[in-house]
CSV table of C-alpha atoms in Angstrom, one decimal:
chain,number,residue,atom,x,y,z
V,1,UNK,CA,-16.1,8.0,26.0
V,2,UNK,CA,-17.0,11.4,26.2
V,3,UNK,CA,-20.8,12.3,25.8
V,4,UNK,CA,-22.9,14.3,23.7
V,5,UNK,CA,-22.2,17.9,24.3
V,6,UNK,CA,-18.5,17.1,25.4
V,7,UNK,CA,-15.8,17.6,22.9
V,8,UNK,CA,-14.3,14.7,20.8
V,9,UNK,CA,-10.7,13.5,22.3
V,10,UNK,CA,-8.2,11.3,21.5
V,11,UNK,CA,-6.7,9.6,24.6
V,12,UNK,CA,-3.8,8.0,22.6
V,13,UNK,CA,-3.0,6.7,19.6
V,14,UNK,CA,-3.2,3.2,18.2
V,15,UNK,CA,-0.4,1.8,15.7
V,16,UNK,CA,-0.9,0.9,12.9
V,17,UNK,CA,-0.1,-2.3,12.9
V,18,UNK,CA,-2.6,-2.8,15.5
V,19,UNK,CA,-5.1,-1.9,14.0
V,20,UNK,CA,-5.0,-3.2,11.0
V,21,UNK,CA,-5.0,-7.2,12.9
V,22,UNK,CA,-8.0,-5.6,15.0
V,23,UNK,CA,-9.2,-5.2,11.2
V,24,UNK,CA,-8.2,-8.9,10.5
V,25,UNK,CA,-9.5,-10.5,13.6
V,26,UNK,CA,-13.3,-8.3,13.5
V,27,UNK,CA,-14.2,-8.2,9.7
V,28,UNK,CA,-15.4,-11.4,7.9
V,29,UNK,CA,-16.0,-11.8,4.5
V,30,UNK,CA,-18.9,-11.0,3.0
V,31,UNK,CA,-21.6,-13.4,1.4
V,32,UNK,CA,-20.6,-14.7,-2.1
V,33,UNK,CA,-23.6,-14.2,-5.4
V,34,UNK,CA,-23.8,-15.2,-8.4
V,35,UNK,CA,-23.1,-12.3,-10.9
V,36,UNK,CA,-23.8,-13.0,-14.7
V,37,UNK,CA,-20.1,-12.8,-16.2
V,38,UNK,CA,-20.5,-8.9,-18.0
V,39,UNK,CA,-22.3,-7.6,-14.8
V,40,UNK,CA,-19.0,-9.1,-13.1
V,41,UNK,CA,-15.9,-7.6,-14.5
V,42,UNK,CA,-14.1,-5.5,-11.6
V,43,UNK,CA,-15.6,-7.8,-8.7
V,44,UNK,CA,-13.4,-10.0,-6.4
V,45,UNK,CA,-14.6,-13.7,-7.1
V,46,UNK,CA,-15.6,-16.1,-4.1
V,47,UNK,CA,-14.4,-19.1,-6.1
V,48,UNK,CA,-12.8,-20.5,-9.0
V,49,UNK,CA,-13.7,-20.1,-11.8
V,50,UNK,CA,-13.0,-23.8,-13.6
V,51,UNK,CA,-13.0,-24.8,-17.0
V,52,UNK,CA,-16.5,-26.6,-18.0
V,53,UNK,CA,-15.0,-28.8,-21.1
V,54,UNK,CA,-11.6,-28.2,-22.8
V,55,UNK,CA,-10.9,-25.3,-26.0
V,56,UNK,CA,-11.5,-26.6,-28.7
V,57,UNK,CA,-13.1,-29.2,-28.5
V,58,UNK,CA,-11.8,-30.2,-32.7
V,59,UNK,CA,-8.6,-29.1,-34.0
V,60,UNK,CA,-9.0,-26.1,-36.5
V,61,UNK,CA,-6.7,-24.0,-38.8
V,62,UNK,CA,-4.1,-21.5,-37.1
V,63,UNK,CA,-3.7,-19.5,-40.4
V,64,UNK,CA,-5.2,-18.9,-44.1
V,65,UNK,CA,-3.9,-21.6,-46.5
V,66,UNK,CA,-3.9,-25.6,-47.2
V,67,UNK,CA,-4.5,-28.2,-45.2
V,68,UNK,CA,-2.0,-30.9,-45.9
V,69,UNK,CA,-0.2,-34.3,-44.9
V,70,UNK,CA,3.0,-32.7,-43.1
V,71,UNK,CA,5.0,-35.8,-44.5
V,72,UNK,CA,3.3,-34.9,-48.0
V,73,UNK,CA,5.8,-32.0,-48.1
V,74,UNK,CA,8.8,-32.8,-46.8
V,75,UNK,CA,12.4,-32.1,-48.7
V,76,UNK,CA,9.5,-29.6,-51.0
V,77,UNK,CA,10.9,-26.6,-52.0
V,78,UNK,CA,10.4,-24.0,-55.7
V,79,UNK,CA,13.7,-26.3,-57.3
V,80,UNK,CA,11.8,-29.7,-56.3
V,81,UNK,CA,7.7,-29.6,-55.6
V,82,UNK,CA,6.3,-32.0,-53.8
V,83,UNK,CA,2.9,-33.0,-55.6
V,84,UNK,CA,0.1,-33.7,-52.9
V,85,UNK,CA,-2.1,-35.8,-53.6
V,86,UNK,CA,-5.1,-35.8,-52.8
V,87,UNK,CA,-5.2,-31.7,-53.8
V,88,UNK,CA,-5.6,-29.9,-50.4
V,89,UNK,CA,-8.4,-28.8,-49.3
V,90,UNK,CA,-8.0,-24.4,-48.5
V,91,UNK,CA,-8.7,-23.3,-44.7
V,92,UNK,CA,-9.6,-19.9,-43.4
V,93,UNK,CA,-8.1,-20.0,-40.3
V,94,UNK,CA,-10.3,-21.1,-37.3
V,95,UNK,CA,-12.2,-23.8,-39.6
V,96,UNK,CA,-12.2,-27.2,-38.3
V,97,UNK,CA,-9.0,-29.5,-40.1
V,98,UNK,CA,-10.1,-32.1,-41.7
V,99,UNK,CA,-9.8,-35.6,-40.6
V,100,UNK,CA,-6.5,-36.5,-42.7
V,101,UNK,CA,-4.3,-33.3,-42.5
V,102,UNK,CA,-2.0,-32.8,-39.3
V,103,UNK,CA,-0.4,-28.9,-40.9
V,104,UNK,CA,-1.7,-26.0,-43.1
V,105,UNK,CA,0.8,-24.8,-45.2
V,106,UNK,CA,1.0,-21.3,-46.2
V,107,UNK,CA,-0.9,-20.1,-49.2
V,108,UNK,CA,2.5,-19.1,-50.9
V,109,UNK,CA,3.6,-22.5,-50.1
V,110,UNK,CA,1.4,-24.4,-52.4
V,111,UNK,CA,0.6,-23.5,-56.2
V,112,UNK,CA,-1.7,-25.3,-58.4
V,113,UNK,CA,-1.2,-26.6,-61.9
V,114,UNK,CA,-3.1,-28.1,-64.8
V,115,UNK,CA,-5.3,-29.1,-61.6
V,116,UNK,CA,-3.3,-30.4,-59.3
V,117,UNK,CA,-1.8,-29.4,-56.5
V,118,UNK,CA,2.5,-29.2,-55.6
V,119,UNK,CA,3.8,-27.7,-52.0
V,120,UNK,CA,7.1,-25.4,-52.5
V,121,UNK,CA,7.9,-25.6,-49.8
V,122,UNK,CA,7.6,-28.4,-46.0
V,123,UNK,CA,6.0,-28.1,-43.3
V,124,UNK,CA,6.2,-29.6,-40.0
V,125,UNK,CA,3.7,-31.9,-38.3
V,126,UNK,CA,0.8,-29.1,-36.4
V,127,UNK,CA,2.6,-26.5,-38.0
V,128,UNK,CA,-0.6,-23.7,-38.1
V,129,UNK,CA,-3.2,-25.9,-36.1
V,130,UNK,CA,-4.5,-25.2,-32.9
V,131,UNK,CA,-4.4,-29.1,-31.3
V,132,UNK,CA,-8.0,-30.0,-29.8
V,133,UNK,CA,-7.8,-28.5,-25.9
V,134,UNK,CA,-4.2,-26.0,-26.7
V,135,UNK,CA,-6.5,-23.3,-25.7
V,136,UNK,CA,-8.2,-24.5,-22.2
V,137,UNK,CA,-8.6,-27.6,-20.4
V,138,UNK,CA,-10.9,-29.0,-19.2
V,139,UNK,CA,-11.1,-28.1,-15.5
V,140,UNK,CA,-8.2,-25.9,-15.8
V,141,UNK,CA,-8.2,-23.2,-13.2
V,142,UNK,CA,-8.7,-20.3,-15.1
V,143,UNK,CA,-9.1,-17.4,-12.7
V,144,UNK,CA,-9.1,-18.3,-8.4
V,145,UNK,CA,-10.6,-17.5,-5.6
V,146,UNK,CA,-9.9,-13.7,-4.5
V,147,UNK,CA,-8.9,-12.6,-7.4
V,148,UNK,CA,-10.2,-9.3,-9.0
V,149,UNK,CA,-11.9,-9.8,-12.7
V,150,UNK,CA,-10.3,-8.1,-14.9
V,151,UNK,CA,-12.0,-6.6,-18.6
V,152,UNK,CA,-10.1,-9.4,-20.6
V,153,UNK,CA,-11.3,-12.0,-19.0
V,154,UNK,CA,-14.5,-10.9,-19.4
V,155,UNK,CA,-13.2,-12.4,-23.0
V,156,UNK,CA,-11.5,-15.9,-21.7
V,157,UNK,CA,-14.7,-16.9,-19.3
V,158,UNK,CA,-17.0,-16.3,-22.6
V,159,UNK,CA,-14.6,-18.2,-25.3
V,160,UNK,CA,-14.9,-21.3,-22.5
V,161,UNK,CA,-18.8,-21.1,-21.7
V,162,UNK,CA,-18.9,-19.5,-18.8
V,163,UNK,CA,-21.9,-17.6,-18.1
V,164,UNK,CA,-21.8,-16.8,-14.7
V,165,UNK,CA,-19.5,-16.6,-11.6
V,166,UNK,CA,-19.3,-16.4,-7.9
V,167,UNK,CA,-18.7,-13.0,-6.4
V,168,UNK,CA,-17.8,-10.7,-3.6
V,169,UNK,CA,-19.2,-7.3,-3.5
V,170,UNK,CA,-19.1,-5.3,-0.9
V,171,UNK,CA,-21.8,-3.0,-0.3
V,172,UNK,CA,-20.3,0.5,1.4
V,173,UNK,CA,-21.6,3.1,3.0
V,174,UNK,CA,-19.9,5.9,2.2
V,175,UNK,CA,-20.6,9.9,4.0
V,176,UNK,CA,-19.4,12.9,4.3
V,177,UNK,CA,-19.9,13.1,8.2
V,178,UNK,CA,-19.5,16.9,8.7
V,179,UNK,CA,-22.9,18.6,8.0
V,180,UNK,CA,-23.3,21.8,5.6
V,181,UNK,CA,-21.7,21.8,1.7
V,182,UNK,CA,-18.3,21.2,1.5
V,183,UNK,CA,-16.2,21.1,-1.8
V,184,UNK,CA,-13.7,19.2,-0.6
V,185,UNK,CA,-15.5,16.7,1.2
V,186,UNK,CA,-17.7,16.2,-1.8
V,187,UNK,CA,-14.9,15.6,-3.9
V,188,UNK,CA,-12.7,12.8,-1.3
V,189,UNK,CA,-16.2,10.8,-0.8
V,190,UNK,CA,-16.1,11.0,-4.9
V,191,UNK,CA,-12.9,10.0,-4.8
V,192,UNK,CA,-13.2,7.1,-2.5
V,193,UNK,CA,-16.6,6.0,-4.1
V,194,UNK,CA,-14.5,5.8,-7.4
V,195,UNK,CA,-12.0,4.0,-5.6
V,196,UNK,CA,-14.3,1.8,-4.2
V,197,UNK,CA,-15.7,0.5,-7.3
V,198,UNK,CA,-12.6,-0.2,-8.8
V,199,UNK,CA,-11.7,-2.5,-5.7
V,200,UNK,CA,-14.5,-4.5,-6.5
V,201,UNK,CA,-17.6,-2.9,-4.3
V,202,UNK,CA,-20.0,-1.3,-4.3
V,203,UNK,CA,-21.2,2.3,-3.4
V,204,UNK,CA,-24.4,3.6,-1.3
V,205,UNK,CA,-25.0,7.5,0.3
V,206,UNK,CA,-27.0,8.6,3.2
V,207,UNK,CA,-27.0,10.3,6.4
V,208,UNK,CA,-24.3,9.1,8.9
V,209,UNK,CA,-27.2,7.8,11.5
V,210,UNK,CA,-28.6,6.3,9.1
V,211,UNK,CA,-25.7,4.7,7.3
V,212,UNK,CA,-24.6,3.0,10.9
V,213,UNK,CA,-28.3,1.7,11.7
V,214,UNK,CA,-28.7,0.1,7.7
V,215,UNK,CA,-27.7,-2.5,6.4
V,216,UNK,CA,-24.3,-2.5,4.6
V,217,UNK,CA,-21.5,-4.5,4.9
V,218,UNK,CA,-19.0,-1.4,6.1
V,219,UNK,CA,-19.7,2.4,6.7
V,220,UNK,CA,-16.9,4.8,6.0
V,221,UNK,CA,-17.4,8.1,7.0
V,222,UNK,CA,-15.5,11.7,6.1
V,223,UNK,CA,-15.1,13.9,8.2
V,224,UNK,CA,-16.1,14.6,11.6
V,225,UNK,CA,-13.2,12.8,13.3
V,226,UNK,CA,-10.7,15.8,14.6
V,227,UNK,CA,-12.1,17.6,18.1
V,228,UNK,CA,-13.7,20.9,16.3
V,229,UNK,CA,-16.8,22.2,17.5
V,230,UNK,CA,-18.5,21.0,15.0
V,231,UNK,CA,-16.7,16.9,14.8
V,232,UNK,CA,-19.3,14.4,16.3
V,233,UNK,CA,-18.6,11.0,14.0
V,234,UNK,CA,-16.8,9.3,17.0
V,235,UNK,CA,-19.8,10.5,19.7
V,236,UNK,CA,-22.0,9.2,17.0
V,237,UNK,CA,-20.4,6.2,16.9
V,238,UNK,CA,-20.1,5.5,20.1
V,239,UNK,CA,-23.8,6.1,21.0
V,240,UNK,CA,-24.9,3.8,18.0
V,241,UNK,CA,-22.4,0.7,18.1
V,242,UNK,CA,-18.8,1.1,19.7
V,243,UNK,CA,-15.6,2.6,19.0
V,244,UNK,CA,-12.4,0.5,18.6
V,245,UNK,CA,-9.6,2.6,18.5
V,246,UNK,CA,-9.9,6.6,18.4
V,247,UNK,CA,-7.1,8.3,17.3
V,248,UNK,CA,-4.1,6.2,15.2
V,249,UNK,CA,-0.3,6.3,14.7
V,250,UNK,CA,-0.2,7.1,11.0
V,251,UNK,CA,0.8,10.8,9.7
V,252,UNK,CA,-1.4,12.4,8.4
V,253,UNK,CA,-4.5,11.1,9.9
V,254,UNK,CA,-4.0,10.8,12.7
V,255,UNK,CA,-8.0,11.6,13.8
V,256,UNK,CA,-8.9,8.6,12.1
V,257,UNK,CA,-10.9,6.3,14.1
V,258,UNK,CA,-12.2,2.5,13.7
V,259,UNK,CA,-15.4,1.2,15.0
V,260,UNK,CA,-18.0,-1.5,15.2
V,261,UNK,CA,-22.0,-1.6,14.7
V,262,UNK,CA,-23.4,-5.3,15.1
V,263,UNK,CA,-20.8,-7.3,12.9
V,264,UNK,CA,-20.0,-4.2,10.1
V,265,UNK,CA,-16.5,-2.6,10.7
V,266,UNK,CA,-16.9,1.6,10.9
V,267,UNK,CA,-14.1,3.1,9.3
V,268,UNK,CA,-14.3,7.1,9.9
V,269,UNK,CA,-11.8,9.2,8.0
V,270,UNK,CA,-10.8,12.5,8.8
V,271,UNK,CA,-11.3,15.4,6.0
V,272,UNK,CA,-8.6,17.0,5.6
V,273,UNK,CA,-7.3,16.2,1.9
V,274,UNK,CA,-4.0,14.8,2.5
V,275,UNK,CA,-5.6,12.8,5.2
V,276,UNK,CA,-8.6,10.9,4.0
V,277,UNK,CA,-6.1,9.2,1.5
V,278,UNK,CA,-3.4,8.3,3.8
V,279,UNK,CA,-5.9,6.9,5.7
V,280,UNK,CA,-7.9,5.2,2.6
V,281,UNK,CA,-4.4,3.8,1.4
V,282,UNK,CA,-3.1,2.7,5.5
V,283,UNK,CA,-6.6,1.4,6.5
V,284,UNK,CA,-9.5,1.5,4.0
V,285,UNK,CA,-8.2,-0.5,1.3
V,286,UNK,CA,-7.0,-3.0,3.6
V,287,UNK,CA,-10.5,-3.0,5.4
V,288,UNK,CA,-11.9,-3.0,1.7
V,289,UNK,CA,-9.9,-6.5,0.6
V,290,UNK,CA,-11.1,-7.9,4.0
V,291,UNK,CA,-14.6,-7.6,3.1
V,292,UNK,CA,-14.3,-8.8,-0.3
V,293,UNK,CA,-12.0,-11.7,0.0
V,294,UNK,CA,-9.5,-9.9,-2.1
V,295,UNK,CA,-5.6,-11.5,-2.2
V,296,UNK,CA,-5.0,-9.2,-5.3
V,297,UNK,CA,-1.6,-7.1,-4.1
V,298,UNK,CA,-1.8,-3.1,-5.0
V,299,UNK,CA,0.4,-2.4,-8.3
V,300,UNK,CA,3.8,-1.5,-6.8
V,301,UNK,CA,7.0,-0.2,-7.7
V,302,UNK,CA,10.5,-0.3,-6.6
V,303,UNK,CA,12.8,3.0,-7.3
V,304,UNK,CA,15.5,4.4,-5.3
V,305,UNK,CA,15.4,7.8,-3.4
V,306,UNK,CA,16.3,10.9,-4.0
V,307,UNK,CA,17.4,12.3,-1.4
V,308,UNK,CA,16.3,11.8,2.5
V,309,UNK,CA,12.7,10.5,3.9
V,310,UNK,CA,13.3,11.9,7.4
V,311,UNK,CA,9.9,10.7,9.6
V,312,UNK,CA,9.1,10.3,14.1
V,313,UNK,CA,10.2,7.1,15.0
V,314,UNK,CA,6.7,5.5,15.7
V,315,UNK,CA,4.6,6.8,13.3
V,316,UNK,CA,3.5,5.0,10.3
V,317,UNK,CA,3.8,8.1,7.7
V,318,UNK,CA,2.6,8.1,4.2
V,319,UNK,CA,5.0,10.3,2.1
V,320,UNK,CA,4.3,10.9,-1.8
V,321,UNK,CA,6.4,11.1,-4.3
V,322,UNK,CA,7.0,11.9,-7.9
V,323,UNK,CA,9.0,9.5,-9.7
V,324,UNK,CA,11.7,10.4,-12.6
V,325,UNK,CA,13.8,9.1,-14.6
V,326,UNK,CA,13.2,5.9,-11.9
V,327,UNK,CA,14.0,7.1,-8.8
V,328,UNK,CA,11.6,8.3,-6.4
V,329,UNK,CA,11.4,11.8,-5.5
V,330,UNK,CA,9.6,12.6,-2.2
V,331,UNK,CA,7.8,16.2,-2.5
V,332,UNK,CA,5.8,16.3,1.0
V,333,UNK,CA,5.9,14.8,4.8
V,334,UNK,CA,3.2,15.5,7.5
V,335,UNK,CA,0.8,18.3,6.2
V,336,UNK,CA,0.7,17.4,1.6
V,337,UNK,CA,0.2,20.7,0.0
V,338,UNK,CA,-2.9,20.2,-2.9
V,339,UNK,CA,0.8,21.2,-5.3
V,340,UNK,CA,2.5,18.3,-3.8
V,341,UNK,CA,-0.5,16.0,-4.2
V,342,UNK,CA,-0.7,16.9,-7.9
V,343,UNK,CA,2.8,16.5,-8.8
V,344,UNK,CA,3.1,13.5,-6.9
V,345,UNK,CA,2.9,9.6,-9.4
V,346,UNK,CA,2.3,7.8,-6.1
V,347,UNK,CA,3.0,7.0,-2.6
V,348,UNK,CA,5.5,5.0,0.3
V,349,UNK,CA,4.7,3.9,3.5
V,350,UNK,CA,7.6,4.7,6.6
V,351,UNK,CA,7.1,1.8,8.8
V,352,UNK,CA,6.8,3.2,13.0
V,353,UNK,CA,9.9,1.5,13.7
V,354,UNK,CA,12.1,3.6,12.0
V,355,UNK,CA,12.6,6.9,11.4
V,356,UNK,CA,12.9,7.6,7.3
V,357,UNK,CA,14.9,6.1,4.8
V,358,UNK,CA,18.1,7.4,3.4
V,359,UNK,CA,19.2,8.7,0.0
V,360,UNK,CA,19.2,6.0,-2.5
V,361,UNK,CA,16.9,3.6,-0.5
V,362,UNK,CA,15.2,1.5,-2.6
V,363,UNK,CA,11.6,1.5,-2.0
V,364,UNK,CA,7.9,0.6,-2.8
V,365,UNK,CA,6.4,3.1,-4.6
V,366,UNK,CA,2.2,2.2,-4.5
V,367,UNK,CA,0.1,4.3,-6.9
V,368,UNK,CA,-3.0,7.0,-6.2
V,369,UNK,CA,-6.5,5.4,-6.2
């Protein structure tokens, strides 16, 4: 590795598969911690969430109506009403069923005459009733370890009486490595901060050297990975830790670097906006998933290409695409102009052992962060 006064140079491009394998070998999930239910949404579960009891504990009405014995309504019709003895109890949705009733007749299916009630139509046993344990069985797994809690899960866990869960929430020190004001880098940092939070992590900020010497679970720095006169993030990593690889066979994003400081992974992302996005998607997301123990797959859809995508053999490539009428149109390759990013709806990955995809090929389209 070059000294502090020398230019950062890339000796070779490491295949993307080798980078991901190295991350898998070196990066460990962070320690679990307990979290209150309402603060855990969006976090990745470290343990299965198990229902402590069955729900409902007693049968309840699923609709407003009259609690009846179903057999008492057999063959009832508007022309031959069936008398209901004793008179049925009127119940509202959610109320506990009376012990002698096994169905809820709709309000318009029962008529009162001279203090007596008659059924105008029949109901089946269990109709309109939420049976014991029908919502949740005691011991049922509500969400599994490795899954990210969704907003809807708060309602489910609250109903099940789950107040606390065990989660993994990686603390990511996100820094802008290049000195000075740079609106593009600042915007890229803001984008990645939101992406990290959406993936279940928390974000710290500060200077690169301090971040490398800090106590976060990982460090991600944007900028300073190339051979420019002001680029020094790789040298800084080499001084305070070790560089596993500098230069990755990924387009865009060839100048990215990965290393370790003690047991903390460090991902150095190029400052060019298209390269920063590509490296985050291809390497940053898998690294964060490893830290959080996530096994959620990124939402993706398949579509057929409207035209050919050509890519250099031996180089993994992230290609932005626009979706129109269910088809994917590639709109940039190599360098992504900002207007191409603005027009795109997602991205596809061309693997290094392929020279691209022919027109009409079915590809997996993943969303932007």
